[in-house]
Amino acid sequence: MGVNRNEPLDQIKQRRDSALKALMAAVPYMNWLNIQFDRRGDELTAVLPFDRKLIGNQMLPAIHGGVTAAFLEMTAIIELSWTALWEDLESGRIAPDVAVPDSLPRLPKTIDFTVDYLRSGLPRDAYARARVVRSGRRYASVHVEAWQDNRTKLMAQATGHFLMRQN
């Protein structure tokens, strides 16, 4: 079953938005951090809106390193899941829904995750993008980069390896 070229654009966008919401709902901590995603076609940019609760070092002030690591890891997991379900989503073979927990594949499980902290996270919004380096049936590798005001001045970067869950 290929892409239905006659499907209304609103229906396509609704299915994509619903799938992204369902993926995000599977990670409650993402909601507590208020992580959001800006979706442009198949490309995702994660957004971590600044909140005082994210500050770890009040003297600088700087975003807590654990928050930064969690932001990067969640960005990697959502990107990996998004990439893995894209073809089925676009063809209409699946139509994920937040109200139907079993409508999506299970999220990948982290094997290891290495973070490079490159500069302090300032008290402002942060952004991240992930790139799937390798994705097989059982194993995947993802690289993630986070920044704040300037995309070329990274706040942190990470590499993660994930076990792809079989449903």
PDB file of C-alpha atoms in Angstrom:
ATOM      1  CA  MET A   1       0.000   0.000   0.000  1.00  0.00           C
ATOM      2  CA  GLY A   2       1.663   3.236  -1.125  1.00  0.00           C
ATOM      3  CA  VAL A   3       1.040   6.868  -0.294  1.00  0.00           C
ATOM      4  CA  ASN A   4      -2.494   8.006  -1.101  1.00  0.00           C
ATOM      5  CA  ARG A   5      -1.907  11.116  -3.222  1.00  0.00           C
ATOM      6  CA  ASN A   6      -5.597  12.054  -3.017  1.00  0.00           C
ATOM      7  CA  GLU A   7      -5.680  12.114   0.783  1.00  0.00           C
ATOM      8  CA  PRO A   8      -6.523  15.613   2.083  1.00  0.00           C
ATOM      9  CA  LEU A   9      -3.555  17.525   3.532  1.00  0.00           C
ATOM     10  CA  ASP A  10      -5.428  18.181   6.797  1.00  0.00           C
ATOM     11  CA  GLN A  11      -5.868  14.437   7.286  1.00  0.00           C
ATOM     12  CA  ILE A  12      -2.145  13.798   6.702  1.00  0.00           C
ATOM     13  CA  LYS A  13      -1.130  16.547   9.133  1.00  0.00           C
ATOM     14  CA  GLN A  14      -3.588  15.298  11.746  1.00  0.00           C
ATOM     15  CA  ARG A  15      -2.195  11.746  11.505  1.00  0.00           C
ATOM     16  CA  ARG A  16       1.398  13.046  11.844  1.00  0.00           C
ATOM     17  CA  ASP A  17       0.501  15.285  14.802  1.00  0.00           C
ATOM     18  CA  SER A  18      -1.410  12.475  16.488  1.00  0.00           C
ATOM     19  CA  ALA A  19       1.546  10.102  16.064  1.00  0.00           C
ATOM     20  CA  LEU A  20       3.974  12.626  17.555  1.00  0.00           C
ATOM     21  CA  LYS A  21       1.657  13.279  20.525  1.00  0.00           C
ATOM     22  CA  ALA A  22       1.319   9.537  21.107  1.00  0.00           C
ATOM     23  CA  LEU A  23       5.109   9.090  21.113  1.00  0.00           C
ATOM     24  CA  MET A  24       5.550  11.968  23.551  1.00  0.00           C
ATOM     25  CA  ALA A  25       2.772  10.698  25.845  1.00  0.00           C
ATOM     26  CA  ALA A  26       4.745   7.474  26.290  1.00  0.00           C
ATOM     27  CA  VAL A  27       7.425   9.412  28.249  1.00  0.00           C
ATOM     28  CA  PRO A  28       5.813  11.192  31.245  1.00  0.00           C
ATOM     29  CA  TYR A  29       9.062  12.961  32.244  1.00  0.00           C
ATOM     30  CA  MET A  30       8.929  14.713  28.865  1.00  0.00           C
ATOM     31  CA  ASN A  31       5.661  16.315  29.946  1.00  0.00           C
ATOM     32  CA  TRP A  32       7.144  17.433  33.298  1.00  0.00           C
ATOM     33  CA  LEU A  33      10.076  19.085  31.476  1.00  0.00           C
ATOM     34  CA  ASN A  34       7.567  20.540  28.971  1.00  0.00           C
ATOM     35  CA  ILE A  35       9.606  19.290  25.999  1.00  0.00           C
ATOM     36  CA  GLN A  36       7.880  20.050  22.727  1.00  0.00           C
ATOM     37  CA  PHE A  37       8.650  19.259  19.104  1.00  0.00           C
ATOM     38  CA  ASP A  38       8.522  21.523  16.077  1.00  0.00           C
ATOM     39  CA  ARG A  39       7.602  19.231  13.184  1.00  0.00           C
ATOM     40  CA  ARG A  40       8.333  20.213   9.584  1.00  0.00           C
ATOM     41  CA  GLY A  41       7.472  17.269   7.350  1.00  0.00           C
ATOM     42  CA  ASP A  42       9.586  14.391   8.620  1.00  0.00           C
ATOM     43  CA  GLU A  43      12.069  16.682  10.435  1.00  0.00           C
ATOM     44  CA  LEU A  44      11.790  17.216  14.191  1.00  0.00           C
ATOM     45  CA  THR A  45      13.383  19.884  16.368  1.00  0.00           C
ATOM     46  CA  ALA A  46      12.992  19.391  20.100  1.00  0.00           C
ATOM     47  CA  VAL A  47      12.348  22.474  22.220  1.00  0.00           C
ATOM     48  CA  LEU A  48      13.034  22.686  25.950  1.00  0.00           C
ATOM     49  CA  PRO A  49      11.299  25.890  27.089  1.00  0.00           C
ATOM     50  CA  PHE A  50      13.139  27.549  29.951  1.00  0.00           C
ATOM     51  CA  ASP A  51      11.686  27.152  33.419  1.00  0.00           C
ATOM     52  CA  ARG A  52      13.324  28.059  36.769  1.00  0.00           C
ATOM     53  CA  LYS A  53      12.881  24.447  37.928  1.00  0.00           C
ATOM     54  CA  LEU A  54      15.516  23.399  35.331  1.00  0.00           C
ATOM     55  CA  ILE A  55      18.313  25.357  37.028  1.00  0.00           C
ATOM     56  CA  GLY A  56      20.873  23.167  38.792  1.00  0.00           C
ATOM     57  CA  ASN A  57      23.473  25.781  39.718  1.00  0.00           C
ATOM     58  CA  GLN A  58      21.786  28.907  41.066  1.00  0.00           C
ATOM     59  CA  MET A  59      25.116  30.792  41.214  1.00  0.00           C
ATOM     60  CA  LEU A  60      25.732  30.776  37.451  1.00  0.00           C
ATOM     61  CA  PRO A  61      22.692  30.125  36.829  1.00  0.00           C
ATOM     62  CA  ALA A  62      22.921  27.015  34.652  1.00  0.00           C
ATOM     63  CA  ILE A  63      20.528  24.282  33.525  1.00  0.00           C
ATOM     64  CA  HIS A  64      21.098  21.079  35.497  1.00  0.00           C
ATOM     65  CA  GLY A  65      23.278  18.548  33.670  1.00  0.00           C
ATOM     66  CA  GLY A  66      20.720  15.804  34.282  1.00  0.00           C
ATOM     67  CA  VAL A  67      18.042  17.891  32.589  1.00  0.00           C
ATOM     68  CA  THR A  68      20.362  18.434  29.618  1.00  0.00           C
ATOM     69  CA  ALA A  69      21.113  14.696  29.383  1.00  0.00           C
ATOM     70  CA  ALA A  70      17.415  13.792  29.655  1.00  0.00           C
ATOM     71  CA  PHE A  71      16.546  16.364  26.965  1.00  0.00           C
ATOM     72  CA  LEU A  72      19.135  14.846  24.610  1.00  0.00           C
ATOM     73  CA  GLU A  73      18.107  11.252  25.339  1.00  0.00           C
ATOM     74  CA  MET A  74      14.396  11.944  24.871  1.00  0.00           C
ATOM     75  CA  THR A  75      15.126  13.778  21.621  1.00  0.00           C
ATOM     76  CA  ALA A  76      17.075  10.729  20.402  1.00  0.00           C
ATOM     77  CA  ILE A  77      14.314   8.282  21.390  1.00  0.00           C
ATOM     78  CA  ILE A  78      11.543  10.315  19.758  1.00  0.00           C
ATOM     79  CA  GLU A  79      13.584  10.864  16.568  1.00  0.00           C
ATOM     80  CA  LEU A  80      14.445   7.163  16.361  1.00  0.00           C
ATOM     81  CA  SER A  81      10.814   6.156  16.870  1.00  0.00           C
ATOM     82  CA  TRP A  82       9.590   8.810  14.419  1.00  0.00           C
ATOM     83  CA  THR A  83      12.029   7.610  11.758  1.00  0.00           C
ATOM     84  CA  ALA A  84      11.108   3.959  12.322  1.00  0.00           C
ATOM     85  CA  LEU A  85       7.364   4.526  11.929  1.00  0.00           C
ATOM     86  CA  TRP A  86       7.487   7.155   9.149  1.00  0.00           C
ATOM     87  CA  GLU A  87       6.828   4.813   6.195  1.00  0.00           C
ATOM     88  CA  ASP A  88       3.897   3.077   7.910  1.00  0.00           C
ATOM     89  CA  LEU A  89       2.529   6.427   9.062  1.00  0.00           C
ATOM     90  CA  GLU A  90       2.713   7.998   5.608  1.00  0.00           C
ATOM     91  CA  SER A  91       1.123   5.028   3.890  1.00  0.00           C
ATOM     92  CA  GLY A  92      -1.726   5.012   6.395  1.00  0.00           C
ATOM     93  CA  ARG A  93      -0.902   1.469   7.594  1.00  0.00           C
ATOM     94  CA  ILE A  94      -0.852   2.874  11.122  1.00  0.00           C
ATOM     95  CA  ALA A  95      -2.763   5.803  12.615  1.00  0.00           C
ATOM     96  CA  PRO A  96      -1.412   6.314  16.131  1.00  0.00           C
ATOM     97  CA  ASP A  97      -3.645   7.916  18.719  1.00  0.00           C
ATOM     98  CA  VAL A  98      -2.844   9.103  22.266  1.00  0.00           C
ATOM     99  CA  ALA A  99      -6.182   7.637  23.407  1.00  0.00           C
ATOM    100  CA  VAL A 100      -5.180   4.167  22.128  1.00  0.00           C
ATOM    101  CA  PRO A 101      -1.915   3.180  23.880  1.00  0.00           C
ATOM    102  CA  ASP A 102      -1.356   0.066  21.736  1.00  0.00           C
ATOM    103  CA  SER A 103      -1.615   2.006  18.460  1.00  0.00           C
ATOM    104  CA  LEU A 104       2.151   2.686  18.336  1.00  0.00           C
ATOM    105  CA  PRO A 105       5.240   0.492  18.368  1.00  0.00           C
ATOM    106  CA  ARG A 106       6.987   0.366  21.759  1.00  0.00           C
ATOM    107  CA  LEU A 107       9.760   2.908  22.303  1.00  0.00           C
ATOM    108  CA  PRO A 108      13.385   1.805  21.916  1.00  0.00           C
ATOM    109  CA  LYS A 109      15.271   0.934  25.096  1.00  0.00           C
ATOM    110  CA  THR A 110      18.522   2.776  25.863  1.00  0.00           C
ATOM    111  CA  ILE A 111      21.601   0.543  25.898  1.00  0.00           C
ATOM    112  CA  ASP A 112      24.066   3.359  26.568  1.00  0.00           C
ATOM    113  CA  PHE A 113      24.091   7.126  26.248  1.00  0.00           C
ATOM    114  CA  THR A 114      27.200   9.318  26.308  1.00  0.00           C
ATOM    115  CA  VAL A 115      26.869  13.082  26.739  1.00  0.00           C
ATOM    116  CA  ASP A 116      29.524  15.699  25.967  1.00  0.00           C
ATOM    117  CA  TYR A 117      28.778  18.911  27.895  1.00  0.00           C
ATOM    118  CA  LEU A 118      30.283  21.682  25.778  1.00  0.00           C
ATOM    119  CA  ARG A 119      29.069  24.821  27.607  1.00  0.00           C
ATOM    120  CA  SER A 120      26.707  25.736  30.420  1.00  0.00           C
ATOM    121  CA  GLY A 121      23.026  25.763  29.607  1.00  0.00           C
ATOM    122  CA  LEU A 122      21.924  29.358  30.117  1.00  0.00           C
ATOM    123  CA  PRO A 123      18.527  30.302  31.574  1.00  0.00           C
ATOM    124  CA  ARG A 124      16.755  30.323  28.209  1.00  0.00           C
ATOM    125  CA  ASP A 125      15.109  27.943  25.750  1.00  0.00           C
ATOM    126  CA  ALA A 126      17.183  25.078  24.352  1.00  0.00           C
ATOM    127  CA  TYR A 127      16.800  23.198  21.066  1.00  0.00           C
ATOM    128  CA  ALA A 128      17.980  19.799  19.874  1.00  0.00           C
ATOM    129  CA  ARG A 129      18.045  17.687  16.740  1.00  0.00           C
ATOM    130  CA  ALA A 130      18.881  14.042  16.444  1.00  0.00           C
ATOM    131  CA  ARG A 131      20.204  12.076  13.503  1.00  0.00           C
ATOM    132  CA  VAL A 132      19.816   8.320  13.215  1.00  0.00           C
ATOM    133  CA  VAL A 133      23.276   7.033  12.311  1.00  0.00           C
ATOM    134  CA  ARG A 134      22.283   3.374  12.011  1.00  0.00           C
ATOM    135  CA  SER A 135      18.985   1.618  12.466  1.00  0.00           C
ATOM    136  CA  GLY A 136      18.456  -2.087  12.121  1.00  0.00           C
ATOM    137  CA  ARG A 137      15.754  -4.464  13.287  1.00  0.00           C
ATOM    138  CA  ARG A 138      17.291  -4.877  16.760  1.00  0.00           C
ATOM    139  CA  TYR A 139      19.857  -2.110  17.272  1.00  0.00           C
ATOM    140  CA  ALA A 140      20.173   1.600  16.476  1.00  0.00           C
ATOM    141  CA  SER A 141      22.705   4.386  16.955  1.00  0.00           C
ATOM    142  CA  VAL A 142      21.697   8.060  17.228  1.00  0.00           C
ATOM    143  CA  HIS A 143      23.675  11.326  17.453  1.00  0.00           C
ATOM    144  CA  VAL A 144      22.053  14.375  19.091  1.00  0.00           C
ATOM    145  CA  GLU A 145      23.077  18.026  19.280  1.00  0.00           C
ATOM    146  CA  ALA A 146      21.628  20.732  21.553  1.00  0.00           C
ATOM    147  CA  TRP A 147      22.062  24.493  21.397  1.00  0.00           C
ATOM    148  CA  GLN A 148      20.441  27.654  22.653  1.00  0.00           C
ATOM    149  CA  ASP A 149      20.883  30.920  20.781  1.00  0.00           C
ATOM    150  CA  ASN A 150      23.240  29.865  18.009  1.00  0.00           C
ATOM    151  CA  ARG A 151      23.062  26.497  16.223  1.00  0.00           C
ATOM    152  CA  THR A 152      26.826  26.519  15.629  1.00  0.00           C
ATOM    153  CA  LYS A 153      27.614  26.920  19.366  1.00  0.00           C
ATOM    154  CA  LEU A 154      26.475  23.625  20.814  1.00  0.00           C
ATOM    155  CA  MET A 155      25.540  23.390  24.471  1.00  0.00           C
ATOM    156  CA  ALA A 156      25.901  19.587  24.462  1.00  0.00           C
ATOM    157  CA  GLN A 157      25.989  16.605  22.161  1.00  0.00           C
ATOM    158  CA  ALA A 158      25.438  12.913  22.718  1.00  0.00           C
ATOM    159  CA  THR A 159      25.607   9.509  21.129  1.00  0.00           C
ATOM    160  CA  GLY A 160      23.199   6.794  22.128  1.00  0.00           C
ATOM    161  CA  HIS A 161      22.736   3.143  21.310  1.00  0.00           C
ATOM    162  CA  PHE A 162      19.281   1.648  21.530  1.00  0.00           C
ATOM    163  CA  LEU A 163      17.611  -1.739  21.497  1.00  0.00           C
ATOM    164  CA  MET A 164      14.709  -1.649  19.054  1.00  0.00           C
ATOM    165  CA  ARG A 165      11.639  -3.157  20.689  1.00  0.00           C
ATOM    166  CA  GLN A 166       9.788  -5.900  18.860  1.00  0.00           C
ATOM    167  CA  ASN A 167       6.006  -5.741  19.213  1.00  0.00           C
TER     168      ASN A 167
END
